């Protein structure tokens, strides 16, 4: 039963499985035993993501949100993920007189809903940094070209959001964002956002500097650099990724990046490390986060490297070319590609949960 599953280490996944099987009875149990448990909130958010925003799901969510003295992020994001028309009016209702932290959550939810948030100028100039951060993400998702001068101003001045703004600027002026990211890194800035900018705007000429970022002593920048190497897709970055495979902090990201670069050309199953050597944050075996074996990949690369010339995007088979905006739009990239880098971690987790849940439903027919 749901009550038995509440003590499970994988309670959210188990609850979702139970909902698929249990139908309306599962909803009744959820409403009966929900309370104020944080895990329950996370479960409810996952359920709403899976449910797709049915009237029943929205009713439970609405009751819980209205009863909460200060609604927390999982519930707000669950509302943002629903597809129902009345979710928008409910977001507006919750937002009246909201505190800055709740306002930031609501903005994130609106972003997930694809809504154009009004008055971005006021939000980008807000004194609360959490709201500025969300407003930057919203600028991209709503394609708010009118806010570009404000974003350029944020990116150019000294302050806590100058590099976050640079990531947003990559959507509208990629060449400027790329140049400033390179200059700031060379000047000693170790913000992970700089690697994200180069991942979005770079070409083969950036593989060397991104490799330097991946080798940084700053953990956040190093991981962002490893991820950026995969996004750039240049085989010249493999040497750095081989080193990253030997790092406990970077091996998972390096594995993902290698798969991004080589795609089907990489014999993934043959190169995986044994599950005994793959540990999660608690030191437990984590087969759900597969990591490539550094020695096996190095041996494979020594045999196959001549097949993959540097400066070639293997996924398309075409040489690198500078990225530039299409003539018909000032956006150089799909908003989703940038959103992958600049969205809140919590929002991204719920998007992942929704995708995972959709796959589970498909498998169940």
mmCIF file of C-alpha atoms in Angstrom:
data_model
loop_
_atom_site.group_PDB
_atom_site.id
_atom_site.type_symbol
_atom_site.label_atom_id
_atom_site.label_comp_id
_atom_site.label_asym_id
_atom_site.label_seq_id
_atom_site.Cartn_x
_atom_site.Cartn_y
_atom_site.Cartn_z
ATOM 1 C CA UNK A 1 0.000 0.000 0.000
ATOM 2 C CA UNK A 2 1.002 3.628 -0.203
ATOM 3 C CA UNK A 3 1.477 3.781 3.562
ATOM 4 C CA UNK A 4 3.919 0.872 3.438
ATOM 5 C CA UNK A 5 5.840 2.509 0.637
ATOM 6 C CA UNK A 6 6.383 5.780 2.479
ATOM 7 C CA UNK A 7 9.439 4.341 4.235
ATOM 8 C CA UNK A 8 11.006 3.116 1.006
ATOM 9 C CA UNK A 9 14.301 4.580 -0.210
ATOM 10 C CA UNK A 10 12.717 4.881 -3.647
ATOM 11 C CA UNK A 11 9.365 6.099 -2.415
ATOM 12 C CA UNK A 12 8.642 8.514 -5.249
ATOM 13 C CA UNK A 13 9.196 5.888 -7.956
ATOM 14 C CA UNK A 14 7.267 3.306 -5.966
ATOM 15 C CA UNK A 15 4.402 5.727 -5.433
ATOM 16 C CA UNK A 16 4.219 6.495 -9.130
ATOM 17 C CA UNK A 17 4.135 2.791 -9.951
ATOM 18 C CA UNK A 18 1.365 2.417 -7.390
ATOM 19 C CA UNK A 19 -0.610 5.263 -8.906
ATOM 20 C CA UNK A 20 -0.453 3.689 -12.356
ATOM 21 C CA UNK A 21 -1.784 0.429 -10.936
ATOM 22 C CA UNK A 22 -4.060 1.827 -8.253
ATOM 23 C CA UNK A 23 -5.963 4.487 -10.170
ATOM 24 C CA UNK A 24 -8.537 6.448 -8.179
ATOM 25 C CA UNK A 25 -7.977 4.338 -5.056
ATOM 26 C CA UNK A 26 -4.400 5.579 -5.008
ATOM 27 C CA UNK A 27 -5.632 9.171 -5.141
ATOM 28 C CA UNK A 28 -7.931 8.507 -2.175
ATOM 29 C CA UNK A 29 -5.009 7.171 -0.140
ATOM 30 C CA UNK A 30 -2.904 10.144 -1.143
ATOM 31 C CA UNK A 31 -5.524 12.658 0.002
ATOM 32 C CA UNK A 32 -6.123 10.758 3.245
ATOM 33 C CA UNK A 33 -2.511 10.471 4.342
ATOM 34 C CA UNK A 34 -0.832 13.471 2.758
ATOM 35 C CA UNK A 35 -0.385 15.804 5.743
ATOM 36 C CA UNK A 36 2.556 18.196 5.657
ATOM 37 C CA UNK A 37 5.264 15.669 4.880
ATOM 38 C CA UNK A 38 7.893 17.071 2.505
ATOM 39 C CA UNK A 39 8.328 13.694 0.854
ATOM 40 C CA UNK A 40 4.586 13.754 0.305
ATOM 41 C CA UNK A 41 4.906 17.080 -1.487
ATOM 42 C CA UNK A 42 7.557 15.668 -3.764
ATOM 43 C CA UNK A 43 5.406 12.636 -4.427
ATOM 44 C CA UNK A 44 2.405 14.795 -5.218
ATOM 45 C CA UNK A 45 4.472 16.846 -7.661
ATOM 46 C CA UNK A 46 5.658 13.677 -9.395
ATOM 47 C CA UNK A 47 2.109 12.344 -9.530
ATOM 48 C CA UNK A 48 0.813 15.542 -11.111
ATOM 49 C CA UNK A 49 3.620 15.395 -13.670
ATOM 50 C CA UNK A 50 2.623 11.836 -14.524
ATOM 51 C CA UNK A 51 -1.100 12.497 -14.402
ATOM 52 C CA UNK A 52 -0.853 15.360 -16.887
ATOM 53 C CA UNK A 53 -3.088 17.670 -14.909
ATOM 54 C CA UNK A 54 -6.421 15.857 -14.707
ATOM 55 C CA UNK A 55 -9.261 17.472 -12.777
ATOM 56 C CA UNK A 56 -8.614 15.067 -9.909
ATOM 57 C CA UNK A 57 -4.896 15.891 -9.789
ATOM 58 C CA UNK A 58 -5.546 19.620 -9.882
ATOM 59 C CA UNK A 59 -8.151 19.362 -7.147
ATOM 60 C CA UNK A 60 -5.744 17.671 -4.743
ATOM 61 C CA UNK A 61 -2.967 20.083 -5.651
ATOM 62 C CA UNK A 62 -5.206 23.115 -5.188
ATOM 63 C CA UNK A 63 -6.404 21.964 -1.757
ATOM 64 C CA UNK A 64 -2.850 21.357 -0.562
ATOM 65 C CA UNK A 65 -1.521 24.655 -1.916
ATOM 66 C CA UNK A 66 -4.310 26.721 -0.387
ATOM 67 C CA UNK A 67 -3.857 24.986 2.979
ATOM 68 C CA UNK A 68 -0.102 25.615 3.052
ATOM 69 C CA UNK A 69 1.108 28.719 4.854
ATOM 70 C CA UNK A 70 4.066 28.991 2.499
ATOM 71 C CA UNK A 71 3.820 26.728 -0.569
ATOM 72 C CA UNK A 72 7.111 25.066 -1.364
ATOM 73 C CA UNK A 73 8.792 24.626 -4.705
ATOM 74 C CA UNK A 74 7.756 21.031 -5.566
ATOM 75 C CA UNK A 75 4.078 21.942 -5.473
ATOM 76 C CA UNK A 76 4.517 25.148 -7.445
ATOM 77 C CA UNK A 77 6.477 23.329 -10.127
ATOM 78 C CA UNK A 78 3.874 20.583 -10.230
ATOM 79 C CA UNK A 79 1.316 23.262 -10.990
ATOM 80 C CA UNK A 80 3.579 24.631 -13.692
ATOM 81 C CA UNK A 81 3.756 21.212 -15.311
ATOM 82 C CA UNK A 82 0.010 20.715 -15.540
ATOM 83 C CA UNK A 83 -1.616 21.297 -18.888
ATOM 84 C CA UNK A 84 -4.959 22.545 -17.595
ATOM 85 C CA UNK A 85 -6.162 25.998 -18.591
ATOM 86 C CA UNK A 86 -7.124 26.925 -15.026
ATOM 87 C CA UNK A 87 -3.550 26.385 -13.817
ATOM 88 C CA UNK A 88 -2.669 29.836 -15.143
ATOM 89 C CA UNK A 89 -5.410 31.612 -13.206
ATOM 90 C CA UNK A 90 -4.445 29.665 -10.097
ATOM 91 C CA UNK A 91 -0.820 30.771 -10.478
ATOM 92 C CA UNK A 92 -2.028 34.362 -10.621
ATOM 93 C CA UNK A 93 -4.192 33.825 -7.536
ATOM 94 C CA UNK A 94 -1.252 32.431 -5.559
ATOM 95 C CA UNK A 95 0.991 35.275 -6.676
ATOM 96 C CA UNK A 96 -0.979 38.164 -5.204
ATOM 97 C CA UNK A 97 1.148 39.697 -2.478
ATOM 98 C CA UNK A 98 3.643 36.835 -2.596
ATOM 99 C CA UNK A 99 7.017 36.991 -0.907
ATOM 100 C CA UNK A 100 10.089 37.135 -3.197
ATOM 101 C CA UNK A 101 10.932 33.446 -2.762
ATOM 102 C CA UNK A 102 7.401 32.399 -3.719
ATOM 103 C CA UNK A 103 7.392 34.902 -6.581
ATOM 104 C CA UNK A 104 10.540 33.251 -7.933
ATOM 105 C CA UNK A 105 8.884 29.820 -7.746
ATOM 106 C CA UNK A 106 5.807 31.122 -9.539
ATOM 107 C CA UNK A 107 7.939 32.641 -12.282
ATOM 108 C CA UNK A 108 9.666 29.300 -12.768
ATOM 109 C CA UNK A 109 6.291 27.597 -12.999
ATOM 110 C CA UNK A 110 5.142 30.143 -15.564
ATOM 111 C CA UNK A 111 8.297 29.453 -17.536
ATOM 112 C CA UNK A 112 7.505 25.740 -17.552
ATOM 113 C CA UNK A 113 3.994 26.615 -18.698
ATOM 114 C CA UNK A 114 5.415 28.606 -21.607
ATOM 115 C CA UNK A 115 3.794 31.811 -20.401
ATOM 116 C CA UNK A 116 5.203 35.215 -21.234
ATOM 117 C CA UNK A 117 5.827 36.837 -17.871
ATOM 118 C CA UNK A 118 4.795 40.507 -17.811
ATOM 119 C CA UNK A 119 7.033 43.389 -16.796
ATOM 120 C CA UNK A 120 10.399 41.686 -17.221
ATOM 121 C CA UNK A 121 12.141 45.042 -16.829
ATOM 122 C CA UNK A 122 10.977 45.336 -13.232
ATOM 123 C CA UNK A 123 11.931 41.729 -12.505
ATOM 124 C CA UNK A 124 15.416 42.028 -14.017
ATOM 125 C CA UNK A 125 16.050 45.114 -11.879
ATOM 126 C CA UNK A 126 14.577 43.561 -8.725
ATOM 127 C CA UNK A 127 16.650 43.800 -5.545
ATOM 128 C CA UNK A 128 16.013 40.130 -4.698
ATOM 129 C CA UNK A 129 18.594 38.016 -6.512
ATOM 130 C CA UNK A 130 16.385 34.915 -6.678
ATOM 131 C CA UNK A 131 13.843 36.845 -8.728
ATOM 132 C CA UNK A 132 16.521 38.258 -11.038
ATOM 133 C CA UNK A 133 17.830 34.745 -11.634
ATOM 134 C CA UNK A 134 14.405 33.418 -12.601
ATOM 135 C CA UNK A 135 13.699 36.474 -14.737
ATOM 136 C CA UNK A 136 16.830 35.718 -16.755
ATOM 137 C CA UNK A 137 15.568 32.212 -17.470
ATOM 138 C CA UNK A 138 12.156 33.585 -18.338
ATOM 139 C CA UNK A 139 13.728 36.015 -20.799
ATOM 140 C CA UNK A 140 14.953 33.057 -22.826
ATOM 141 C CA UNK A 141 11.881 30.875 -22.557
ATOM 142 C CA UNK A 142 9.530 33.701 -23.550
ATOM 143 C CA UNK A 143 11.881 34.952 -26.291
ATOM 144 C CA UNK A 144 11.640 38.450 -24.844
ATOM 145 C CA UNK A 145 13.885 40.336 -27.243
ATOM 146 C CA UNK A 146 12.826 43.629 -25.664
ATOM 147 C CA UNK A 147 14.684 42.623 -22.505
ATOM 148 C CA UNK A 148 17.998 42.094 -24.329
ATOM 149 C CA UNK A 149 19.400 45.575 -23.485
ATOM 150 C CA UNK A 150 18.720 44.882 -19.804
ATOM 151 C CA UNK A 151 20.403 41.488 -20.054
ATOM 152 C CA UNK A 152 23.432 43.062 -21.745
ATOM 153 C CA UNK A 153 23.593 45.600 -18.937
ATOM 154 C CA UNK A 154 23.497 42.848 -16.307
ATOM 155 C CA UNK A 155 26.151 40.864 -18.168
ATOM 156 C CA UNK A 156 28.460 43.859 -18.427
ATOM 157 C CA UNK A 157 28.406 45.205 -14.900
ATOM 158 C CA UNK A 158 30.058 43.825 -11.796
ATOM 159 C CA UNK A 159 27.570 41.846 -9.756
ATOM 160 C CA UNK A 160 26.390 38.385 -8.738
ATOM 161 C CA UNK A 161 24.399 37.824 -11.928
ATOM 162 C CA UNK A 162 26.837 39.024 -14.551
ATOM 163 C CA UNK A 163 27.706 35.507 -15.766
ATOM 164 C CA UNK A 164 24.145 34.200 -15.461
ATOM 165 C CA UNK A 165 23.151 37.089 -17.696
ATOM 166 C CA UNK A 166 25.929 36.099 -20.087
ATOM 167 C CA UNK A 167 24.351 32.648 -20.473
ATOM 168 C CA UNK A 168 21.039 34.297 -21.302
ATOM 169 C CA UNK A 169 22.779 36.670 -23.703
ATOM 170 C CA UNK A 170 24.029 33.619 -25.618
ATOM 171 C CA UNK A 171 20.496 33.211 -26.924
ATOM 172 C CA UNK A 172 20.408 36.665 -28.435
ATOM 173 C CA UNK A 173 24.000 37.687 -29.214
ATOM 174 C CA UNK A 174 26.108 34.502 -29.250
ATOM 175 C CA UNK A 175 29.296 36.079 -30.611
ATOM 176 C CA UNK A 176 29.352 38.725 -27.858
ATOM 177 C CA UNK A 177 28.592 36.168 -25.150
ATOM 178 C CA UNK A 178 31.303 33.826 -26.446
ATOM 179 C CA UNK A 179 33.934 36.566 -26.578
ATOM 180 C CA UNK A 180 33.180 37.785 -23.072
ATOM 181 C CA UNK A 181 33.176 34.255 -21.642
ATOM 182 C CA UNK A 182 36.644 33.607 -23.065
ATOM 183 C CA UNK A 183 37.955 36.943 -21.796
ATOM 184 C CA UNK A 184 36.595 36.440 -18.292
ATOM 185 C CA UNK A 185 38.067 32.953 -17.976
ATOM 186 C CA UNK A 186 41.470 34.192 -19.163
ATOM 187 C CA UNK A 187 41.214 36.954 -16.569
ATOM 188 C CA UNK A 188 40.827 34.378 -13.794
ATOM 189 C CA UNK A 189 37.050 34.033 -13.461
ATOM 190 C CA UNK A 190 36.181 30.420 -12.542
ATOM 191 C CA UNK A 191 32.382 30.657 -12.709
ATOM 192 C CA UNK A 192 30.836 27.487 -14.161
ATOM 193 C CA UNK A 193 28.497 29.670 -16.232
ATOM 194 C CA UNK A 194 31.408 30.544 -18.520
ATOM 195 C CA UNK A 195 31.708 26.925 -19.643
ATOM 196 C CA UNK A 196 27.972 26.869 -20.236
ATOM 197 C CA UNK A 197 28.242 29.922 -22.484
ATOM 198 C CA UNK A 198 30.943 28.282 -24.597
ATOM 199 C CA UNK A 199 28.917 25.082 -24.806
ATOM 200 C CA UNK A 200 26.082 27.118 -26.294
ATOM 201 C CA UNK A 201 28.078 29.360 -28.601
ATOM 202 C CA UNK A 202 31.416 27.663 -29.257
ATOM 203 C CA UNK A 203 33.038 26.024 -32.246
ATOM 204 C CA UNK A 204 36.044 23.720 -32.645
ATOM 205 C CA UNK A 205 38.351 26.575 -31.705
ATOM 206 C CA UNK A 206 36.914 26.539 -28.193
ATOM 207 C CA UNK A 207 37.746 22.900 -27.454
ATOM 208 C CA UNK A 208 41.141 23.835 -26.005
ATOM 209 C CA UNK A 209 39.866 26.495 -23.615
ATOM 210 C CA UNK A 210 36.909 24.339 -22.548
ATOM 211 C CA UNK A 211 39.368 21.506 -21.850
ATOM 212 C CA UNK A 212 41.240 23.905 -19.561
ATOM 213 C CA UNK A 213 37.979 24.596 -17.755
ATOM 214 C CA UNK A 214 37.375 20.861 -17.404
ATOM 215 C CA UNK A 215 40.767 20.560 -15.722
ATOM 216 C CA UNK A 216 40.066 23.365 -13.255
ATOM 217 C CA UNK A 217 40.521 22.873 -9.523
ATOM 218 C CA UNK A 218 37.094 24.483 -9.070
ATOM 219 C CA UNK A 219 34.706 21.522 -8.983
ATOM 220 C CA UNK A 220 31.676 23.324 -10.439
ATOM 221 C CA UNK A 221 33.668 24.763 -13.339
ATOM 222 C CA UNK A 222 35.343 21.411 -13.994
ATOM 223 C CA UNK A 223 32.016 19.581 -14.252
ATOM 224 C CA UNK A 224 30.562 22.309 -16.445
ATOM 225 C CA UNK A 225 33.639 22.103 -18.667
ATOM 226 C CA UNK A 226 33.318 18.329 -18.983
ATOM 227 C CA UNK A 227 29.652 18.742 -19.933
ATOM 228 C CA UNK A 228 30.551 21.469 -22.428
ATOM 229 C CA UNK A 229 33.043 19.174 -24.176
ATOM 230 C CA UNK A 230 30.195 16.791 -24.869
ATOM 231 C CA UNK A 231 28.005 19.586 -26.176
ATOM 232 C CA UNK A 232 30.749 20.893 -28.475
ATOM 233 C CA UNK A 233 31.085 17.365 -29.828
ATOM 234 C CA UNK A 234 34.694 17.694 -30.975
ATOM 235 C CA UNK A 235 36.839 14.509 -30.736
ATOM 236 C CA UNK A 236 39.766 16.739 -29.766
ATOM 237 C CA UNK A 237 38.216 16.911 -26.300
ATOM 238 C CA UNK A 238 38.534 13.177 -25.709
ATOM 239 C CA UNK A 239 41.973 13.410 -24.108
ATOM 240 C CA UNK A 240 40.564 15.618 -21.349
ATOM 241 C CA UNK A 241 37.520 13.386 -20.959
ATOM 242 C CA UNK A 242 39.768 10.356 -20.447
ATOM 243 C CA UNK A 243 41.345 12.172 -17.510
ATOM 244 C CA UNK A 244 37.910 13.106 -16.210
ATOM 245 C CA UNK A 245 36.820 9.454 -16.254
ATOM 246 C CA UNK A 246 39.433 8.822 -13.566
ATOM 247 C CA UNK A 247 37.892 11.450 -11.284
ATOM 248 C CA UNK A 248 35.148 10.345 -8.907
ATOM 249 C CA UNK A 249 33.525 13.780 -9.201
ATOM 250 C CA UNK A 250 33.526 13.889 -12.990
ATOM 251 C CA UNK A 251 33.311 10.295 -14.255
ATOM 252 C CA UNK A 252 29.533 10.335 -14.679
ATOM 253 C CA UNK A 253 29.562 13.595 -16.620
ATOM 254 C CA UNK A 254 32.533 12.491 -18.721
ATOM 255 C CA UNK A 255 30.654 9.319 -19.650
ATOM 256 C CA UNK A 256 27.661 11.346 -20.806
ATOM 257 C CA UNK A 257 29.899 13.675 -22.812
ATOM 258 C CA UNK A 258 31.672 10.808 -24.565
ATOM 259 C CA UNK A 259 28.330 9.360 -25.528
ATOM 260 C CA UNK A 260 27.231 12.755 -26.840
ATOM 261 C CA UNK A 261 30.363 13.064 -28.976
ATOM 262 C CA UNK A 262 30.428 9.596 -30.501
ATOM 263 C CA UNK A 263 26.805 8.488 -30.369
ATOM 264 C CA UNK A 264 26.314 5.009 -31.829
ATOM 265 C CA UNK A 265 29.999 4.824 -32.784
ATOM 266 C CA UNK A 266 30.851 4.316 -29.109
ATOM 267 C CA UNK A 267 30.474 0.649 -28.015
ATOM 268 C CA UNK A 268 28.833 1.759 -24.785
ATOM 269 C CA UNK A 269 27.930 -1.619 -23.302
ATOM 270 C CA UNK A 270 31.430 -2.989 -23.880
ATOM 271 C CA UNK A 271 33.106 -0.063 -22.131
ATOM 272 C CA UNK A 272 31.004 0.243 -18.982
ATOM 273 C CA UNK A 273 32.661 -0.006 -15.603
ATOM 274 C CA UNK A 274 31.341 -2.787 -13.388
ATOM 275 C CA UNK A 275 28.514 -1.693 -11.096
ATOM 276 C CA UNK A 276 30.677 -2.460 -8.053
ATOM 277 C CA UNK A 277 32.909 0.437 -9.036
ATOM 278 C CA UNK A 278 30.080 2.897 -9.586
ATOM 279 C CA UNK A 279 28.935 4.602 -6.400
ATOM 280 C CA UNK A 280 26.377 7.275 -5.680
ATOM 281 C CA UNK A 281 26.725 10.092 -3.133
ATOM 282 C CA UNK A 282 26.102 7.666 -0.257
ATOM 283 C CA UNK A 283 28.734 5.220 -1.474
ATOM 284 C CA UNK A 284 26.141 2.723 -2.683
ATOM 285 C CA UNK A 285 26.292 0.949 -6.035
ATOM 286 C CA UNK A 286 24.415 3.008 -8.606
ATOM 287 C CA UNK A 287 23.709 1.018 -11.777
ATOM 288 C CA UNK A 288 21.203 3.698 -12.835
ATOM 289 C CA UNK A 289 24.093 6.137 -13.370
ATOM 290 C CA UNK A 290 26.405 4.073 -15.607
ATOM 291 C CA UNK A 291 30.016 5.155 -15.864
ATOM 292 C CA UNK A 292 32.505 4.171 -18.526
ATOM 293 C CA UNK A 293 35.680 2.353 -17.553
ATOM 294 C CA UNK A 294 38.611 4.741 -18.052
ATOM 295 C CA UNK A 295 41.099 2.050 -19.121
ATOM 296 C CA UNK A 296 38.660 0.408 -21.511
ATOM 297 C CA UNK A 297 37.831 3.731 -23.157
ATOM 298 C CA UNK A 298 41.520 4.635 -23.421
ATOM 299 C CA UNK A 299 42.247 1.324 -25.152
ATOM 300 C CA UNK A 300 39.314 1.826 -27.506
ATOM 301 C CA UNK A 301 40.423 5.369 -28.309
ATOM 302 C CA UNK A 302 44.003 4.312 -29.056
ATOM 303 C CA UNK A 303 42.636 1.905 -31.667
ATOM 304 C CA UNK A 304 39.941 4.106 -33.150
ATOM 305 C CA UNK A 305 41.198 7.701 -32.861
ATOM 306 C CA UNK A 306 42.299 7.921 -36.506
ATOM 307 C CA UNK A 307 38.689 7.396 -37.564
ATOM 308 C CA UNK A 308 37.607 10.568 -35.783
ATOM 309 C CA UNK A 309 39.474 13.700 -36.904
ATOM 310 C CA UNK A 310 39.496 16.710 -34.611
ATOM 311 C CA UNK A 311 37.253 19.584 -35.594
ATOM 312 C CA UNK A 312 34.409 17.381 -36.818
ATOM 313 C CA UNK A 313 30.962 17.140 -35.294
ATOM 314 C CA UNK A 314 30.472 13.398 -35.265
ATOM 315 C CA UNK A 315 26.740 13.628 -34.717
ATOM 316 C CA UNK A 316 26.296 15.402 -38.041
ATOM 317 C CA UNK A 317 29.504 14.290 -39.755
ATOM 318 C CA UNK A 318 30.133 17.883 -40.791
ATOM 319 C CA UNK A 319 33.056 20.170 -39.892
ATOM 320 C CA UNK A 320 32.501 22.824 -37.274
ATOM 321 C CA UNK A 321 31.154 26.163 -38.394
ATOM 322 C CA UNK A 322 30.642 29.238 -36.208
ATOM 323 C CA UNK A 323 27.184 29.272 -34.725
ATOM 324 C CA UNK A 324 25.136 32.298 -35.774
ATOM 325 C CA UNK A 325 21.519 33.378 -35.471
ATOM 326 C CA UNK A 326 19.240 32.376 -38.289
ATOM 327 C CA UNK A 327 18.139 35.352 -40.406
ATOM 328 C CA UNK A 328 14.503 34.934 -39.422
ATOM 329 C CA UNK A 329 15.078 35.068 -35.655
ATOM 330 C CA UNK A 330 17.515 36.674 -33.196
ATOM 331 C CA UNK A 331 17.655 33.391 -31.285
ATOM 332 C CA UNK A 332 20.644 31.286 -32.266
ATOM 333 C CA UNK A 333 19.409 28.169 -30.531
ATOM 334 C CA UNK A 334 16.240 26.493 -29.478
ATOM 335 C CA UNK A 335 15.053 27.843 -26.139
ATOM 336 C CA UNK A 336 15.010 24.301 -24.766
ATOM 337 C CA UNK A 337 18.747 23.917 -25.384
ATOM 338 C CA UNK A 338 19.520 27.003 -23.326
ATOM 339 C CA UNK A 339 16.892 26.126 -20.748
ATOM 340 C CA UNK A 340 18.838 22.900 -20.142
ATOM 341 C CA UNK A 341 21.669 25.000 -18.740
ATOM 342 C CA UNK A 342 19.935 27.868 -17.018
ATOM 343 C CA UNK A 343 16.839 26.393 -15.415
ATOM 344 C CA UNK A 344 16.673 25.728 -11.693
ATOM 345 C CA UNK A 345 17.908 22.307 -10.644
ATOM 346 C CA UNK A 346 14.587 21.529 -8.994
ATOM 347 C CA UNK A 347 12.601 22.387 -12.108
ATOM 348 C CA UNK A 348 14.907 20.229 -14.176
ATOM 349 C CA UNK A 349 14.382 17.316 -11.799
ATOM 350 C CA UNK A 350 10.627 17.533 -12.249
ATOM 351 C CA UNK A 351 10.982 17.644 -16.000
ATOM 352 C CA UNK A 352 13.108 14.511 -15.724
ATOM 353 C CA UNK A 353 10.456 12.929 -13.490
ATOM 354 C CA UNK A 354 7.760 13.692 -16.041
ATOM 355 C CA UNK A 355 9.813 12.131 -18.838
ATOM 356 C CA UNK A 356 10.580 9.082 -16.689
ATOM 357 C CA UNK A 357 6.922 8.696 -15.767
ATOM 358 C CA UNK A 358 5.870 8.933 -19.398
ATOM 359 C CA UNK A 359 8.244 6.117 -20.282
ATOM 360 C CA UNK A 360 6.847 3.982 -17.466
ATOM 361 C CA UNK A 361 3.308 4.474 -18.722
ATOM 362 C CA UNK A 362 4.349 3.625 -22.276
ATOM 363 C CA UNK A 363 5.940 0.384 -21.097
ATOM 364 C CA UNK A 364 2.765 -0.540 -19.253
ATOM 365 C CA UNK A 365 0.750 0.041 -22.432
#
